PDB file of C-alpha atoms in Angstrom:
ATOM      1  CA  UNK F   1      -5.585  22.357   3.601  1.00 40.00           C
ATOM      2  CA  UNK F   2      -8.723  20.266   3.805  1.00 55.00           C
ATOM      3  CA  UNK F   3      -8.985  17.567   6.396  1.00 94.00           C
ATOM      4  CA  UNK F   4      -7.170  14.388   5.371  1.00 97.00           C
ATOM      5  CA  UNK F   5      -7.299  10.877   6.821  1.00 98.00           C
ATOM      6  CA  UNK F   6      -5.088   7.913   6.025  1.00 98.00           C
ATOM      7  CA  UNK F   7      -6.463   4.470   6.811  1.00 98.00           C
ATOM      8  CA  UNK F   8      -3.554   2.072   7.162  1.00 98.00           C
ATOM      9  CA  UNK F   9      -3.009  -1.636   7.611  1.00 98.00           C
ATOM     10  CA  UNK F  10       0.417  -2.989   8.447  1.00 95.00           C
ATOM     11  CA  UNK F  11       1.835  -6.415   9.094  1.00 88.00           C
ATOM     12  CA  UNK F  12       5.532  -5.909   9.772  1.00 85.00           C
ATOM     13  CA  UNK F  13       5.625  -2.134  10.056  1.00 88.00           C
ATOM     14  CA  UNK F  14       6.644  -1.197   6.505  1.00 90.00           C
ATOM     15  CA  UNK F  15       3.219   0.227   5.660  1.00 95.00           C
ATOM     16  CA  UNK F  16       2.986   2.000   9.009  1.00 96.00           C
ATOM     17  CA  UNK F  17       6.345   3.685   8.349  1.00 93.00           C
ATOM     18  CA  UNK F  18       5.154   4.895   4.932  1.00 95.00           C
ATOM     19  CA  UNK F  19       1.781   5.999   6.344  1.00 97.00           C
ATOM     20  CA  UNK F  20       3.479   7.988   9.130  1.00 97.00           C
ATOM     21  CA  UNK F  21       5.898   9.648   6.741  1.00 96.00           C
ATOM     22  CA  UNK F  22       3.133  10.571   4.306  1.00 97.00           C
ATOM     23  CA  UNK F  23       0.807  11.780   7.084  1.00 98.00           C
ATOM     24  CA  UNK F  24       3.537  14.072   8.401  1.00 97.00           C
ATOM     25  CA  UNK F  25       4.068  15.561   4.937  1.00 97.00           C
ATOM     26  CA  UNK F  26       0.377  16.235   4.157  1.00 98.00           C
ATOM     27  CA  UNK F  27      -0.980  16.861   7.648  1.00 97.00           C
ATOM     28  CA  UNK F  28      -3.181  13.767   7.737  1.00 98.00           C
ATOM     29  CA  UNK F  29      -4.710  11.907  10.644  1.00 97.00           C
ATOM     30  CA  UNK F  30      -3.707   8.238  10.828  1.00 98.00           C
ATOM     31  CA  UNK F  31      -6.482   5.703  11.332  1.00 98.00           C
ATOM     32  CA  UNK F  32      -5.593   2.037  11.894  1.00 98.00           C
ATOM     33  CA  UNK F  33      -7.958  -0.145   9.886  1.00 97.00           C
ATOM     34  CA  UNK F  34      -8.097  -2.519  12.862  1.00 95.00           C
ATOM     35  CA  UNK F  35     -10.043   0.187  14.739  1.00 96.00           C
ATOM     36  CA  UNK F  36     -12.865  -0.111  12.186  1.00 96.00           C
ATOM     37  CA  UNK F  37     -13.388  -3.861  12.532  1.00 93.00           C
ATOM     38  CA  UNK F  38     -16.904  -4.707  13.615  1.00 91.00           C
ATOM     39  CA  UNK F  39     -18.358  -1.352  12.590  1.00 93.00           C
ATOM     40  CA  UNK F  40     -21.216  -1.572  10.105  1.00 90.00           C
ATOM     41  CA  UNK F  41     -20.298   1.788   8.593  1.00 92.00           C
ATOM     42  CA  UNK F  42     -17.155   3.883   8.779  1.00 96.00           C
ATOM     43  CA  UNK F  43     -17.644   7.653   8.856  1.00 94.00           C
ATOM     44  CA  UNK F  44     -15.008  10.304   8.254  1.00 95.00           C
ATOM     45  CA  UNK F  45     -15.405  14.017   7.715  1.00 95.00           C
ATOM     46  CA  UNK F  46     -12.130  14.076   5.791  1.00 97.00           C
ATOM     47  CA  UNK F  47     -12.385  15.343   2.222  1.00 97.00           C
ATOM     48  CA  UNK F  48      -9.209  13.492   1.282  1.00 98.00           C
ATOM     49  CA  UNK F  49      -8.931   9.817   2.191  1.00 98.00           C
ATOM     50  CA  UNK F  50      -5.897   7.629   1.695  1.00 98.00           C
ATOM     51  CA  UNK F  51      -5.317   3.918   2.061  1.00 99.00           C
ATOM     52  CA  UNK F  52      -1.871   2.511   2.864  1.00 98.00           C
ATOM     53  CA  UNK F  53      -1.325  -1.243   2.910  1.00 98.00           C
ATOM     54  CA  UNK F  54       1.132  -4.033   2.077  1.00 96.00           C
ATOM     55  CA  UNK F  55       0.705  -6.258  -0.942  1.00 92.00           C
ATOM     56  CA  UNK F  56      -0.309  -9.816  -0.100  1.00 87.00           C
ATOM     57  CA  UNK F  57      -0.290 -12.302  -2.989  1.00 85.00           C
ATOM     58  CA  UNK F  58      -0.141  -9.395  -5.464  1.00 86.00           C
ATOM     59  CA  UNK F  59      -3.332  -7.787  -4.158  1.00 92.00           C
ATOM     60  CA  UNK F  60      -4.602  -5.561  -1.377  1.00 95.00           C
ATOM     61  CA  UNK F  61      -5.399  -7.336   1.886  1.00 96.00           C
ATOM     62  CA  UNK F  62      -9.055  -8.316   2.244  1.00 96.00           C
ATOM     63  CA  UNK F  63      -9.405  -6.018   5.284  1.00 96.00           C
ATOM     64  CA  UNK F  64      -8.758  -3.022   2.995  1.00 97.00           C
ATOM     65  CA  UNK F  65     -11.404  -4.096   0.497  1.00 96.00           C
ATOM     66  CA  UNK F  66     -13.858  -4.596   3.356  1.00 96.00           C
ATOM     67  CA  UNK F  67     -13.055  -1.110   4.655  1.00 97.00           C
ATOM     68  CA  UNK F  68     -13.862   0.457   1.281  1.00 96.00           C
ATOM     69  CA  UNK F  69     -17.218  -1.350   1.272  1.00 95.00           C
ATOM     70  CA  UNK F  70     -18.064   0.138   4.701  1.00 96.00           C
ATOM     71  CA  UNK F  71     -16.714   3.658   4.137  1.00 96.00           C
ATOM     72  CA  UNK F  72     -19.522   6.227   3.982  1.00 94.00           C
ATOM     73  CA  UNK F  73     -19.683   8.877   1.248  1.00 93.00           C
ATOM     74  CA  UNK F  74     -16.814   7.334  -0.696  1.00 93.00           C
ATOM     75  CA  UNK F  75     -18.183   9.005  -3.837  1.00 94.00           C
ATOM     76  CA  UNK F  76     -17.580  12.519  -2.444  1.00 95.00           C
ATOM     77  CA  UNK F  77     -13.937  12.064  -1.419  1.00 97.00           C
ATOM     78  CA  UNK F  78     -10.590  12.535  -3.120  1.00 98.00           C
ATOM     79  CA  UNK F  79      -9.152   9.020  -2.748  1.00 98.00           C
ATOM     80  CA  UNK F  80      -5.610   7.725  -3.071  1.00 98.00           C
ATOM     81  CA  UNK F  81      -3.838   4.479  -2.226  1.00 98.00           C
ATOM     82  CA  UNK F  82      -0.246   3.582  -1.449  1.00 98.00           C
ATOM     83  CA  UNK F  83       0.902  -0.017  -1.366  1.00 96.00           C
ATOM     84  CA  UNK F  84       4.179  -1.317  -0.014  1.00 93.00           C
ATOM     85  CA  UNK F  85       5.804  -4.355  -1.565  1.00 88.00           C
ATOM     86  CA  UNK F  86       8.906  -6.487  -1.359  1.00 82.00           C
ATOM     87  CA  UNK F  87       8.738  -8.279  -4.710  1.00 80.00           C
ATOM     88  CA  UNK F  88       6.384  -6.388  -7.038  1.00 83.00           C
ATOM     89  CA  UNK F  89       3.171  -4.403  -6.839  1.00 86.00           C
ATOM     90  CA  UNK F  90       1.743  -6.166  -9.871  1.00 89.00           C
ATOM     91  CA  UNK F  91      -1.746  -4.966 -10.795  1.00 93.00           C
ATOM     92  CA  UNK F  92      -2.813  -4.645  -7.153  1.00 94.00           C
ATOM     93  CA  UNK F  93      -3.541  -0.911  -7.280  1.00 97.00           C
ATOM     94  CA  UNK F  94      -5.612  -1.258 -10.438  1.00 96.00           C
ATOM     95  CA  UNK F  95      -7.610  -4.029  -8.750  1.00 96.00           C
ATOM     96  CA  UNK F  96      -8.016  -1.894  -5.635  1.00 98.00           C
ATOM     97  CA  UNK F  97      -9.232   0.962  -7.841  1.00 97.00           C
ATOM     98  CA  UNK F  98     -11.918  -1.341  -9.253  1.00 97.00           C
ATOM     99  CA  UNK F  99     -12.992  -2.198  -5.703  1.00 97.00           C
ATOM    100  CA  UNK F 100     -13.319   1.526  -4.987  1.00 98.00           C
ATOM    101  CA  UNK F 101     -15.330   2.038  -8.194  1.00 97.00           C
ATOM    102  CA  UNK F 102     -17.695  -0.799  -7.244  1.00 97.00           C
ATOM    103  CA  UNK F 103     -18.554   1.255  -4.141  1.00 96.00           C
ATOM    104  CA  UNK F 104     -19.172   4.423  -6.167  1.00 97.00           C
ATOM    105  CA  UNK F 105     -15.796   6.052  -5.552  1.00 97.00           C
ATOM    106  CA  UNK F 106     -12.856   6.921  -7.755  1.00 98.00           C
ATOM    107  CA  UNK F 107      -9.193   6.274  -6.980  1.00 98.00           C
ATOM    108  CA  UNK F 108      -7.398   9.447  -8.088  1.00 98.00           C
ATOM    109  CA  UNK F 109      -3.916   8.081  -7.459  1.00 97.00           C
ATOM    110  CA  UNK F 110      -2.299   4.746  -6.704  1.00 98.00           C
ATOM    111  CA  UNK F 111       1.361   4.489  -5.761  1.00 96.00           C
ATOM    112  CA  UNK F 112       3.723   1.608  -5.068  1.00 94.00           C
ATOM    113  CA  UNK F 113       6.604   1.963  -2.613  1.00 92.00           C
ATOM    114  CA  UNK F 114       9.349  -0.674  -2.580  1.00 87.00           C
ATOM    115  CA  UNK F 115      10.285  -1.758   0.927  1.00 82.00           C
ATOM    116  CA  UNK F 116      12.441  -4.575   2.284  1.00 77.00           C
ATOM    117  CA  UNK F 117      10.869  -7.944   1.522  1.00 66.00           C
ATOM    118  CA  UNK F 118       9.582  -9.577   4.697  1.00 63.00           C
ATOM    119  CA  UNK F 119       8.346 -12.916   3.378  1.00 61.00           C
ATOM    120  CA  UNK F 120      10.040 -16.269   2.853  1.00 53.00           C
ATOM    121  CA  UNK F 121      13.674 -15.772   1.892  1.00 54.00           C
ATOM    122  CA  UNK F 122      13.950 -12.192   3.111  1.00 53.00           C
ATOM    123  CA  UNK F 123      17.204 -12.917   4.935  1.00 56.00           C
ATOM    124  CA  UNK F 124      18.930 -12.956   1.542  1.00 57.00           C
ATOM    125  CA  UNK F 125      18.396  -9.211   1.080  1.00 60.00           C
ATOM    126  CA  UNK F 126      21.619  -7.475   2.053  1.00 62.00           C
ATOM    127  CA  UNK F 127      21.744  -4.814   4.746  1.00 64.00           C
ATOM    128  CA  UNK F 128      22.901  -2.239   2.178  1.00 65.00           C
ATOM    129  CA  UNK F 129      19.964  -3.094  -0.104  1.00 68.00           C
ATOM    130  CA  UNK F 130      17.514  -2.767   2.803  1.00 59.00           C
ATOM    131  CA  UNK F 131      19.027   0.616   3.690  1.00 63.00           C
ATOM    132  CA  UNK F 132      18.788   1.748   0.062  1.00 67.00           C
ATOM    133  CA  UNK F 133      15.109   0.745  -0.111  1.00 66.00           C
ATOM    134  CA  UNK F 134      14.261   2.558   3.121  1.00 64.00           C
ATOM    135  CA  UNK F 135      16.026   5.731   1.976  1.00 69.00           C
ATOM    136  CA  UNK F 136      14.304   5.586  -1.422  1.00 65.00           C
ATOM    137  CA  UNK F 137      10.911   5.248   0.269  1.00 67.00           C
ATOM    138  CA  UNK F 138      11.407   8.704   1.800  1.00 72.00           C
ATOM    139  CA  UNK F 139      11.800  10.211  -1.661  1.00 80.00           C
ATOM    140  CA  UNK F 140       8.732   8.351  -2.879  1.00 87.00           C
ATOM    141  CA  UNK F 141       6.573   9.734  -0.054  1.00 92.00           C
ATOM    142  CA  UNK F 142       7.728  13.244  -0.984  1.00 92.00           C
ATOM    143  CA  UNK F 143       6.584  12.702  -4.587  1.00 93.00           C
ATOM    144  CA  UNK F 144       3.285  11.159  -3.486  1.00 96.00           C
ATOM    145  CA  UNK F 145       2.642  14.022  -1.045  1.00 96.00           C
ATOM    146  CA  UNK F 146       3.081  16.561  -3.847  1.00 96.00           C
ATOM    147  CA  UNK F 147       0.603  14.669  -6.017  1.00 97.00           C
ATOM    148  CA  UNK F 148      -1.985  14.586  -3.241  1.00 97.00           C
ATOM    149  CA  UNK F 149      -1.523  18.228  -2.235  1.00 96.00           C
ATOM    150  CA  UNK F 150      -2.146  19.305  -5.853  1.00 96.00           C
ATOM    151  CA  UNK F 151      -5.168  16.953  -6.064  1.00 96.00           C
ATOM    152  CA  UNK F 152      -3.834  15.390  -9.232  1.00 96.00           C
ATOM    153  CA  UNK F 153      -5.632  12.552 -10.928  1.00 95.00           C
ATOM    154  CA  UNK F 154      -4.895   9.563 -13.111  1.00 88.00           C
ATOM    155  CA  UNK F 155      -1.725   7.876 -11.889  1.00 90.00           C
ATOM    156  CA  UNK F 156      -2.226   4.232 -10.944  1.00 93.00           C
ATOM    157  CA  UNK F 157       1.123   2.455 -10.790  1.00 88.00           C
ATOM    158  CA  UNK F 158       1.657  -1.196 -11.675  1.00 82.00           C
ATOM    159  CA  UNK F 159       4.536  -3.531 -12.366  1.00 70.00           C
ATOM    160  CA  UNK F 160       5.220  -6.979 -13.677  1.00 61.00           C
ATOM    161  CA  UNK F 161       5.980  -9.676 -11.164  1.00 55.00           C
ATOM    162  CA  UNK F 162       8.129 -11.948 -13.325  1.00 50.00           C
ATOM    163  CA  UNK F 163      11.134  -9.601 -13.678  1.00 53.00           C
ATOM    164  CA  UNK F 164      11.099  -9.118  -9.914  1.00 50.00           C
ATOM    165  CA  UNK F 165      11.092 -12.855  -9.322  1.00 52.00           C
ATOM    166  CA  UNK F 166      14.264 -13.423 -11.325  1.00 52.00           C
ATOM    167  CA  UNK F 167      16.396 -11.094  -9.255  1.00 56.00           C
ATOM    168  CA  UNK F 168      19.513 -12.848  -7.935  1.00 60.00           C
ATOM    169  CA  UNK F 169      18.424 -12.685  -4.303  1.00 56.00           C
ATOM    170  CA  UNK F 170      15.044 -14.180  -5.208  1.00 61.00           C
ATOM    171  CA  UNK F 171      16.665 -17.024  -7.129  1.00 63.00           C
ATOM    172  CA  UNK F 172      18.708 -17.864  -4.026  1.00 67.00           C
ATOM    173  CA  UNK F 173      15.440 -18.410  -2.150  1.00 68.00           C
ATOM    174  CA  UNK F 174      14.184 -21.124  -4.523  1.00 67.00           C
ATOM    175  CA  UNK F 175      15.577 -24.023  -2.452  1.00 74.00           C
ATOM    176  CA  UNK F 176      13.842 -22.637   0.639  1.00 73.00           C
ATOM    177  CA  UNK F 177      10.564 -22.213  -1.244  1.00 68.00           C
ATOM    178  CA  UNK F 178      10.748 -25.744  -2.644  1.00 74.00           C
ATOM    179  CA  UNK F 179      11.307 -27.192   0.851  1.00 76.00           C
ATOM    180  CA  UNK F 180       8.489 -25.034   2.249  1.00 69.00           C
ATOM    181  CA  UNK F 181       6.002 -26.045  -0.442  1.00 72.00           C
ATOM    182  CA  UNK F 182       7.027 -29.695  -0.032  1.00 73.00           C
ATOM    183  CA  UNK F 183       5.930 -29.574   3.618  1.00 71.00           C
ATOM    184  CA  UNK F 184       2.422 -28.334   2.825  1.00 61.00           C
TER     185      UNK F 184
END
């Protein structure tokens, strides 16, 4: 297998868990994006480069976009991205793919992995639902690993946010959100 690197950014650990699981399946080196801060250019001799990150406000974190802009030889790599989300991935992977294209690269695959929601109102997610999401994420990483190992191309996942926002547990968070927004 060619050398593979996964650049990851994590806030609460969900993305790190997915990155570790995926790295173990495809034999990739894990690189924390924080280790690249302050570097004018980021070099890697990996032929396959992945990006794993959480969704913030239905998009990739700015630190990931900045990494892509500093990554050398992005046009010669097989690139993939995996986002973790608690509500919905939205169009975040398509937007991230455009960021990659602006730097001369091509995102061959973009995958969304549902994880326990960690934002406002997350305490309303039941323990059994959290367990179900974590177990399902293992199956997702298996599927993603197979895609990457076969160097497939063309899958960029997306979802609609509105159906996710009308889930019963999300509706129970509305009073909390209203109070929170009222304090701003």
